[in-house]
Coordinates of C-alpha atoms in Angstrom, one line a residue:
M12 CA -17.1 1.4 19.6
S13 CA -14.7 4.3 20.0
E14 CA -10.9 4.1 19.5
S15 CA -10.4 4.7 23.1
S16 CA -12.8 1.9 24.3
T17 CA -11.4 -0.5 21.8
I18 CA -7.8 -0.2 23.0
S19 CA -9.0 0.0 26.6
S20 CA -10.8 -3.3 26.4
L21 CA -8.1 -5.1 24.5
Y22 CA -5.4 -3.7 26.8
A23 CA -7.5 -4.9 29.8
A24 CA -7.7 -8.3 28.3
H25 CA -3.9 -8.2 27.9
L26 CA -3.4 -7.6 31.5
S27 CA -5.7 -9.9 32.8
G28 CA -3.5 -13.0 32.5
A29 CA -4.6 -16.6 32.9
A30 CA -8.2 -15.7 33.9
E31 CA -8.8 -14.1 30.6
S32 CA -6.5 -16.1 28.3
S33 CA -9.5 -17.6 26.4
A34 CA -11.4 -14.2 26.1
A35 CA -11.7 -12.8 22.6
E36 CA -12.6 -9.5 21.3
V37 CA -14.4 -9.2 17.9
V38 CA -13.5 -6.0 15.9
T39 CA -15.3 -4.6 12.9
S40 CA -13.0 -3.4 10.1
V41 CA -13.8 -1.4 7.0
G42 CA -11.6 -0.9 4.0
I43 CA -12.5 2.0 1.5
D44 CA -10.7 2.6 -1.8
I45 CA -11.5 5.6 -3.8
G46 CA -9.7 5.1 -7.1
T47 CA -9.5 6.8 -10.4
T48 CA -12.2 4.8 -12.0
T49 CA -13.8 2.8 -9.1
T50 CA -14.9 3.1 -5.5
Q51 CA -15.6 0.1 -3.3
C52 CA -15.4 -1.0 0.2
V53 CA -15.0 -4.3 2.3
V54 CA -16.3 -5.1 5.9
S55 CA -14.7 -7.8 7.8
R56 CA -14.9 -9.2 11.4
L57 CA -11.5 -9.8 13.2
T58 CA -11.1 -11.9 16.2
V59 CA -8.5 -10.7 18.7
K60 CA -7.4 -13.1 21.4
N61 CA -4.6 -13.6 23.9
T62 CA -2.7 -16.8 22.4
A63 CA -0.2 -17.0 25.1
P64 CA -0.5 -19.7 27.8
G65 CA -2.0 -18.5 31.0
T66 CA 1.4 -18.3 32.9
L67 CA 3.3 -16.4 30.3
V68 CA 3.1 -12.7 29.3
P69 CA -0.1 -12.2 27.3
R70 CA 0.2 -12.0 23.4
M71 CA -2.8 -10.5 21.6
E72 CA -3.1 -11.7 18.1
I73 CA -6.0 -11.8 15.2
T74 CA -6.8 -15.6 15.3
D75 CA -9.7 -15.2 12.8
K76 CA -10.6 -13.0 9.7
E77 CA -14.0 -13.2 8.2
V78 CA -15.0 -11.0 5.2
V79 CA -18.7 -10.3 5.9
Y80 CA -19.4 -7.8 3.2
R81 CA -17.9 -6.9 -0.2
S82 CA -19.6 -3.7 -1.9
G83 CA -20.4 -3.3 -5.4
I84 CA -17.8 -1.8 -7.6
H85 CA -18.9 1.7 -8.2
F86 CA -17.5 4.4 -10.7
T87 CA -15.8 7.1 -8.6
P88 CA -18.1 10.1 -8.8
I89 CA -16.3 13.1 -10.5
T90 CA -17.7 16.7 -10.7
G91 CA -17.9 18.9 -13.9
D92 CA -14.7 20.5 -12.7
N93 CA -12.9 17.1 -12.7
L94 CA -12.7 16.9 -9.0
V95 CA -14.0 14.2 -6.7
D96 CA -17.7 14.7 -5.7
T97 CA -17.2 14.4 -2.0
D98 CA -21.0 14.4 -1.3
A99 CA -21.6 11.7 -3.8
V100 CA -18.8 9.6 -2.1
F101 CA -20.4 9.9 1.2
R102 CA -23.7 9.0 -0.1
L103 CA -22.2 6.0 -1.9
I104 CA -20.3 4.7 1.4
N105 CA -23.6 5.4 3.4
A106 CA -25.5 3.3 1.2
E107 CA -23.0 0.4 1.3
F108 CA -22.9 0.6 5.1
T109 CA -26.6 0.3 5.0
K110 CA -26.5 -2.8 2.8
A111 CA -23.7 -4.4 5.0
G112 CA -26.2 -3.8 8.2
I113 CA -23.6 -1.6 10.0
S114 CA -23.5 1.9 11.2
P115 CA -20.5 4.1 11.7
S116 CA -20.7 3.3 15.5
D117 CA -20.1 -0.2 14.8
I118 CA -16.8 0.5 13.1
D119 CA -13.6 0.0 15.1
T120 CA -10.9 0.2 12.5
G121 CA -10.1 0.3 8.9
A122 CA -8.6 2.4 6.0
V123 CA -9.5 4.9 3.5
I124 CA -7.0 4.7 0.6
I125 CA -7.1 7.5 -2.1
T126 CA -5.4 6.1 -5.1
G127 CA -4.3 6.7 -8.8
E128 CA -5.3 9.8 -10.6
T129 CA -7.8 10.5 -7.8
A130 CA -4.8 11.1 -5.3
K131 CA -3.9 14.1 -7.4
K132 CA -7.3 15.7 -7.1
E133 CA -7.1 18.9 -5.1
N134 CA -9.7 17.7 -2.7
A135 CA -8.2 14.1 -2.0
R136 CA -6.9 15.1 1.3
R137 CA -10.2 16.5 2.3
I138 CA -11.9 13.3 1.5
S139 CA -9.6 11.1 3.4
G140 CA -9.6 13.5 6.4
E141 CA -13.5 13.7 6.6
M142 CA -13.9 10.0 5.8
A143 CA -11.4 9.2 8.6
S144 CA -13.3 11.3 11.2
Y145 CA -16.6 9.8 10.0
A146 CA -16.3 6.5 11.8
G147 CA -13.7 4.4 13.8
D148 CA -10.1 4.6 14.0
F149 CA -9.1 4.6 10.2
V150 CA -5.8 4.4 8.7
V151 CA -5.8 7.2 6.3
A152 CA -3.6 7.3 3.1
T153 CA -3.6 9.6 0.1
A154 CA -1.6 7.1 -1.6
G155 CA 1.2 8.1 -3.9
G156 CA 2.3 5.8 -6.5
K157 CA 5.0 4.1 -4.5
L158 CA 2.8 3.6 -1.4
E159 CA 0.0 2.3 -3.7
S160 CA 2.4 -0.1 -5.2
V161 CA 3.2 -1.6 -1.8
I162 CA -0.4 -1.8 -0.6
A163 CA -1.6 -3.6 -3.9
G164 CA 1.1 -6.1 -3.9
R165 CA 0.2 -7.1 -0.4
G166 CA -3.4 -7.3 -1.2
S167 CA -3.0 -9.3 -4.5
G168 CA -1.0 -11.9 -2.6
A169 CA 2.2 -11.2 -4.5
S170 CA 3.9 -10.5 -1.2
D171 CA 3.0 -13.8 0.3
Y172 CA 3.7 -15.6 -2.9
S173 CA 7.2 -14.5 -3.1
R174 CA 7.9 -15.5 0.6
R175 CA 6.6 -19.1 0.1
H176 CA 8.1 -19.7 -3.3
F177 CA 11.4 -18.0 -2.7
L178 CA 10.9 -15.8 -5.8
T179 CA 11.2 -12.2 -6.8
V180 CA 7.6 -11.2 -7.9
A181 CA 6.5 -8.0 -9.7
N182 CA 2.9 -7.0 -8.9
I183 CA 1.6 -4.6 -11.5
D184 CA -1.6 -3.0 -10.2
I185 CA -3.2 -1.3 -13.4
G186 CA -6.1 0.9 -12.8
G187 CA -7.9 3.9 -14.5
G188 CA -5.0 6.2 -14.4
T189 CA -1.8 4.5 -13.2
A190 CA 0.1 1.4 -13.3
N191 CA 1.9 0.8 -10.0
I192 CA 4.8 -1.8 -9.8
G193 CA 5.9 -3.3 -6.4
I194 CA 8.7 -5.7 -6.4
Y195 CA 8.6 -8.5 -3.8
R196 CA 11.2 -10.8 -2.3
S197 CA 10.8 -13.0 0.6
G198 CA 7.6 -11.4 1.3
K199 CA 9.1 -7.8 1.6
A200 CA 8.7 -4.9 -0.7
I201 CA 12.3 -4.2 -2.1
D202 CA 11.4 -1.6 -5.0
S203 CA 8.5 0.2 -6.5
C204 CA 7.6 2.8 -9.1
C205 CA 4.4 4.2 -10.7
I206 CA 3.6 5.0 -14.3
N207 CA 0.9 7.1 -15.9
V208 CA -0.7 4.1 -17.8
G209 CA -4.4 3.1 -17.2
G210 CA -7.4 2.1 -18.9
R211 CA -9.4 5.4 -18.4
L212 CA -6.8 7.7 -19.8
L213 CA -8.9 7.7 -22.9
R214 CA -12.7 7.7 -22.5
V215 CA -14.9 6.4 -25.4
D216 CA -18.6 6.3 -25.9
P217 CA -19.4 2.8 -27.0
V218 CA -22.7 3.7 -28.6
E219 CA -21.5 6.7 -30.6
G220 CA -18.1 5.4 -31.2
R221 CA -16.6 8.7 -30.4
V222 CA -13.9 10.0 -28.1
V223 CA -15.1 11.6 -24.9
Q224 CA -12.0 12.6 -23.2
V225 CA -8.2 12.6 -23.9
S226 CA -6.0 12.9 -20.7
E227 CA -2.7 14.5 -20.7
P228 CA -0.8 11.1 -20.5
M229 CA -2.8 9.7 -23.4
A230 CA -1.9 12.7 -25.5
R231 CA 1.8 11.9 -24.9
V232 CA 1.2 8.4 -26.1
L233 CA -0.6 9.7 -29.2
D234 CA 2.2 12.2 -29.9
D235 CA 4.8 9.3 -29.5
L236 CA 2.9 7.3 -32.2
G237 CA 2.2 10.2 -34.3
L238 CA -1.5 9.9 -34.0
S239 CA -4.2 12.3 -33.2
L240 CA -7.5 12.0 -31.3
A241 CA -9.6 14.8 -29.8
P242 CA -13.0 14.7 -28.2
G243 CA -15.7 14.0 -30.7
D244 CA -13.4 12.1 -33.2
R245 CA -14.7 8.7 -34.3
V246 CA -12.4 5.9 -33.1
D247 CA -11.2 2.8 -34.9
P248 CA -10.6 -0.4 -32.8
S249 CA -7.4 -0.8 -34.7
I250 CA -6.0 2.4 -33.6
L251 CA -7.0 1.7 -29.9
E252 CA -5.1 -1.6 -30.2
I253 CA -2.1 0.2 -31.2
L254 CA -2.4 2.7 -28.3
C255 CA -2.9 0.0 -25.9
R256 CA -0.1 -2.1 -27.0
R257 CA 2.2 1.0 -26.6
M258 CA 1.1 1.4 -23.1
A259 CA 1.7 -2.3 -22.4
E260 CA 5.2 -1.9 -23.8
V261 CA 5.9 1.0 -21.5
V262 CA 4.9 -1.0 -18.5
A263 CA 7.2 -4.1 -19.7
N264 CA 10.1 -1.8 -20.4
A265 CA 10.0 -0.5 -16.8
L266 CA 10.7 -4.0 -15.7
K267 CA 13.7 -4.2 -18.0
Q268 CA 15.4 -0.5 -18.2
N269 CA 16.3 1.5 -15.2
H270 CA 17.5 4.4 -17.6
L271 CA 14.4 5.4 -19.4
T272 CA 14.0 7.7 -22.4
G273 CA 11.2 8.9 -24.6
L274 CA 7.6 7.9 -23.7
E275 CA 8.8 5.6 -20.9
D276 CA 10.5 8.5 -19.1
A277 CA 7.5 10.9 -19.9
L278 CA 5.1 8.5 -18.4
M279 CA 7.2 7.5 -15.3
M280 CA 5.7 9.4 -12.1
T281 CA 8.4 8.2 -9.7
T282 CA 12.0 7.2 -9.9
P283 CA 12.4 4.0 -12.1
L284 CA 13.0 0.6 -10.5
R285 CA 16.5 0.0 -9.6
L286 CA 16.5 -3.4 -11.3
D287 CA 19.6 -4.8 -9.3
Y288 CA 17.7 -8.1 -9.2
K289 CA 16.0 -10.6 -11.6
V290 CA 12.2 -10.7 -11.7
D291 CA 11.2 -14.4 -11.8
C292 CA 7.4 -13.8 -12.5
V293 CA 4.7 -11.1 -12.7
M294 CA 1.2 -10.7 -11.2
I295 CA -1.4 -8.2 -12.6
S296 CA -3.9 -6.7 -10.2
G297 CA -6.3 -3.7 -10.4
G298 CA -9.3 -2.8 -12.6
V299 CA -7.5 -4.0 -15.7
A300 CA -6.3 -7.2 -14.3
D301 CA -9.3 -9.5 -15.1
H302 CA -8.8 -8.6 -18.7
A303 CA -5.2 -9.6 -18.7
Y304 CA -6.3 -13.2 -17.6
T305 CA -9.1 -13.8 -19.9
T306 CA -9.5 -14.9 -23.3
A307 CA -12.9 -13.4 -23.9
P308 CA -13.4 -11.4 -27.2
C309 CA -12.1 -7.8 -27.2
D310 CA -12.2 -6.8 -30.9
T311 CA -15.4 -4.8 -31.6
L312 CA -15.9 -1.2 -30.2
D313 CA -18.7 -2.5 -27.9
E314 CA -16.4 -5.0 -26.3
I315 CA -13.5 -2.5 -26.1
A316 CA -15.4 0.3 -24.6
R317 CA -17.9 -1.6 -22.5
Y318 CA -17.1 0.6 -19.6
G319 CA -16.7 3.9 -21.4
D320 CA -12.8 3.4 -21.6
I321 CA -10.2 1.3 -23.0
G322 CA -9.5 -0.9 -19.9
P323 CA -10.4 -4.3 -21.5
L324 CA -8.2 -3.8 -24.5
L325 CA -5.3 -2.6 -22.3
G326 CA -5.6 -5.8 -20.1
R327 CA -5.6 -7.9 -23.3
Q328 CA -2.5 -6.0 -24.8
V329 CA -0.7 -6.5 -21.4
R330 CA -1.1 -10.3 -21.6
Q331 CA 0.1 -10.3 -25.2
V332 CA 3.2 -8.1 -24.6
F333 CA 4.3 -10.0 -21.5
R334 CA 3.8 -13.3 -23.3
D335 CA 6.0 -12.0 -26.3
E336 CA 8.6 -10.9 -23.7
G337 CA 8.6 -14.3 -22.2
M338 CA 7.5 -13.0 -18.8
E339 CA 5.7 -15.6 -16.6
M340 CA 2.2 -14.3 -15.4
I341 CA 0.8 -15.6 -12.4
R342 CA -2.9 -15.0 -11.6
P343 CA -3.2 -13.3 -8.2
A344 CA -5.8 -14.0 -5.6
E345 CA -7.2 -10.7 -5.7
T346 CA -7.4 -8.5 -8.8
I347 CA -9.7 -5.7 -8.9
R348 CA -9.9 -5.5 -5.1
A349 CA -6.2 -5.8 -4.2
T350 CA -6.0 -2.2 -3.1
V351 CA -9.1 -2.4 -0.8
I352 CA -6.9 -4.6 1.4
G353 CA -6.4 -1.3 3.2
A354 CA -8.9 -2.4 5.8
G355 CA -7.0 -2.5 8.9
A356 CA -6.7 -5.1 11.5
Q357 CA -5.5 -4.1 15.0
T358 CA -3.4 -6.0 17.5
V359 CA -2.5 -4.2 20.8
D360 CA 0.7 -4.7 22.5
V361 CA 2.7 -3.1 25.3
S362 CA 6.3 -2.3 24.6
G363 CA 9.2 -3.9 26.5
S364 CA 10.4 -1.8 29.6
T365 CA 13.8 -1.0 28.2
I366 CA 12.8 1.9 25.9
V367 CA 13.5 5.4 25.1
V368 CA 10.7 7.9 23.9
S369 CA 10.5 11.5 23.4
D370 CA 7.1 11.9 25.1
E371 CA 6.4 15.3 23.5
R372 CA 5.9 13.6 20.1
L373 CA 3.5 11.2 21.5
P374 CA 0.9 10.0 20.7
M375 CA 1.7 9.1 17.3
K376 CA -0.9 7.8 15.0
N377 CA -0.9 5.9 11.6
V378 CA 2.8 5.6 11.2
P379 CA 3.8 3.3 8.4
V380 CA 6.4 0.6 9.1
V381 CA 9.2 -0.3 6.8
I382 CA 11.6 -3.3 7.2
P383 CA 14.8 -2.2 5.7
F384 CA 16.9 -5.1 6.7
G385 CA 15.9 -8.7 5.4
E386 CA 17.6 -11.5 6.9
G387 CA 20.2 -9.9 9.2
I388 CA 21.4 -6.5 10.0
P389 CA 24.1 -5.1 7.7
D390 CA 27.7 -5.1 9.1
T391 CA 28.5 -1.4 8.4
P392 CA 26.8 1.9 8.8
E393 CA 27.0 2.5 5.1
E394 CA 25.3 -0.6 4.1
M395 CA 22.6 0.2 6.7
A396 CA 22.2 3.7 5.6
E397 CA 21.7 2.6 2.1
A398 CA 19.1 0.0 3.0
V399 CA 17.1 2.5 5.1
G400 CA 17.3 5.2 2.4
R401 CA 15.8 2.6 -0.1
S402 CA 12.9 2.0 2.3
V403 CA 12.4 5.7 2.7
S404 CA 12.3 6.4 -1.0
S405 CA 10.1 3.4 -1.9
L406 CA 7.4 4.9 0.4
Y407 CA 7.7 8.7 -0.1
E408 CA 8.7 11.1 -2.7
A409 CA 11.5 13.5 -1.8
M410 CA 9.4 16.5 -1.3
D411 CA 6.6 14.9 0.6
L412 CA 8.2 13.1 3.6
E413 CA 6.0 12.1 6.5
P414 CA 7.1 10.1 9.6
L415 CA 7.8 6.4 9.4
A416 CA 8.9 3.6 11.7
I417 CA 11.8 1.4 11.2
G418 CA 11.0 -2.1 11.9
I419 CA 14.0 -4.4 13.0
Q420 CA 12.9 -8.1 13.1
G421 CA 14.5 -11.0 14.9
G422 CA 15.0 -11.5 18.4
G423 CA 18.9 -12.4 18.4
Y424 CA 21.4 -10.8 20.5
L425 CA 22.8 -7.5 19.8
S426 CA 26.2 -6.6 20.9
Y427 CA 26.9 -3.1 22.2
K428 CA 29.3 -2.6 19.2
K429 CA 26.5 -3.6 16.8
V430 CA 24.1 -1.4 18.4
Q431 CA 26.4 1.5 17.9
V432 CA 26.8 0.7 14.2
L433 CA 23.1 0.3 13.9
A434 CA 22.7 3.8 15.4
R435 CA 25.0 5.3 13.1
G436 CA 23.5 3.7 10.1
L437 CA 19.9 4.7 11.2
L438 CA 20.9 8.4 11.5
S439 CA 22.5 8.7 8.1
G440 CA 19.7 6.8 6.3
L441 CA 17.0 8.9 8.0
A442 CA 18.9 12.1 7.6
P443 CA 16.1 13.5 5.1
L444 CA 13.4 12.8 7.7
I445 CA 15.4 14.3 10.5
R446 CA 16.1 17.6 8.4
A447 CA 12.3 17.7 7.9
G448 CA 11.8 17.8 11.6
H449 CA 10.6 14.1 12.1
P450 CA 11.6 11.9 14.9
V451 CA 13.7 8.8 14.6
V452 CA 11.1 6.0 15.3
V453 CA 12.3 2.4 15.6
V454 CA 10.2 -0.7 16.7
M455 CA 12.4 -3.8 17.3
E456 CA 11.9 -7.3 18.6
Q457 CA 15.0 -7.6 20.4
D458 CA 15.2 -6.2 24.1
S459 CA 17.6 -3.5 23.1
G460 CA 15.3 -0.4 22.7
K461 CA 16.9 1.5 25.7
V462 CA 20.6 1.2 24.6
L463 CA 19.8 1.9 20.9
G464 CA 17.5 4.8 21.8
Q465 CA 20.4 6.2 24.1
S466 CA 23.0 5.7 21.4
L467 CA 20.9 7.6 18.8
R468 CA 20.5 10.6 21.2
A469 CA 24.4 10.5 22.0
L470 CA 25.2 10.6 18.4
N471 CA 22.7 13.4 17.5
P472 CA 21.6 15.2 20.8
G473 CA 19.2 17.3 18.9
V474 CA 17.1 14.4 17.3
Q475 CA 13.9 13.3 19.0
V476 CA 13.8 9.4 19.4
I477 CA 11.1 6.8 20.0
C478 CA 12.5 3.5 20.2
V479 CA 10.5 0.6 21.6
D480 CA 11.2 -3.0 21.9
Q481 CA 9.8 -6.5 22.2
I482 CA 7.2 -5.5 19.4
E483 CA 7.0 -7.7 16.2
V484 CA 6.0 -5.7 13.1
S485 CA 5.8 -6.5 9.3
E486 CA 6.3 -4.4 6.2
G487 CA 3.2 -2.6 5.3
D488 CA 1.8 -2.4 8.9
Y489 CA 0.8 1.0 10.5
I490 CA 1.4 1.6 14.2
D491 CA -0.1 3.9 16.8
I492 CA 2.3 4.7 19.7
G493 CA 0.6 6.1 22.9
R494 CA 2.1 8.1 25.7
S495 CA 4.2 6.4 28.1
M496 CA 2.9 4.9 31.4
A497 CA 4.0 3.2 34.4
G498 CA 6.6 5.8 35.3
G499 CA 7.7 6.1 31.5
T500 CA 8.7 2.5 31.3
V501 CA 6.2 1.2 28.8
V502 CA 4.1 2.6 26.0
P503 CA 1.0 1.1 24.5
V504 CA 1.3 0.2 21.0
V505 CA -1.5 -0.4 18.3
I506 CA -0.3 -2.6 15.3
K507 CA -2.7 -2.1 12.3
T508 CA -2.0 -4.9 9.8
L509 CA -3.4 -4.8 6.3
V510 CA -6.0 -7.6 6.6
F511 CA -6.6 -8.8 3.3
E512 CA -3.3 -10.1 2.2
T513 CA -4.6 -13.3 0.6
R514 CA -2.5 -16.4 0.3
Q515 CA -1.7 -18.0 -3.2
S516 CA -1.6 -21.7 -3.8

């Protein structure tokens, strides 16, 4: 089913009222994660149904999610030039589709996420672009460290755990090349960072007992410890333990210090965590995570380098260091598959009729949503601008800005004075995006889209504004906004929710 037919069929159901209130649409969703070490995919069936009583305005929601296929976990194919082997990736995904019993024409939605060190490869964008056009209406993200942190924390269950237990939770997703830290409070991502620490930064031949490859970040760890290893050198498990413990200390220190020096500063790939909050507990996800939660032996070279790297020993040392630091570790519902939560679920909505849109910027596809204001909108433009700025910087690096949507939750009344303050705060906080030529995109639950949009235009006549209301979104959603219809009074909105956000008990 194509994107247009999916949207049309669901939109038709949305408009049909009571006669179709029980009708359901089943959507096939695929998530694909191409990471530093592994590549995997997940297929799910999503049931989309109108949940509103027949006499009320229809509300399309996902009423059921069923994971119908989980692929094997494959080593990401890399060429001799240390690039991702795109042809091999396509063959791998094709083979998994065949095993799952689906074809590209069966896929309605999903996500391709390029993560970790793989996101640095010069052909990463080509992979994501070609994969997105391969089948269905894919969310496509060459995920930098900050975005990957947010995605992984939702997939592991850290986001939901923080909401239900009223805690501030740090999710640390440790893969082959990076450790991505996302901080969650009340279900929302409030901070993130990325560190060049991972299990495949040193590759080891478990049979020969020799070094195969030393990455640049690992060279820095070796230099910090006054050690030396080069390809072909024999390795001693005690030396590997020293290396892994130092990397685990770097990760732990990132949760304690926001002014980093030495190795911690050298391996930090983004700005450090703000740490103007107390972390209550930690979850570990990613390829290294299972080894952080097991007591299985990891002493001999065979046990350490069973995957041709040092991931198992890094996981063991993370557990030991965090225990020594007195940090409580909670096992997440998803570990190695946390990032493959990128498989998207669509709900379709129509905006309220009091909106402001710059039609020349529509349609917009795959725009990430951030929720800068938690419980209640701040009182001053300065507080609002600071919160918006944090949300922008948690998603994008300063030199790599892309459009995003500000989600404003809650259906309470907004006075005209409050709307004016909100408009000033949004323009100030979004100034870097506006300077980069991106529109101001706001999605709000309150029926105030028109007055806010007009206020934004009045304060900055040169800015392009897309302000829609009566739409409920969450942190980490992606949205598509179509061209206006019905005389410019409404726009169709596709909300893509990351589907495998699993609950913790």
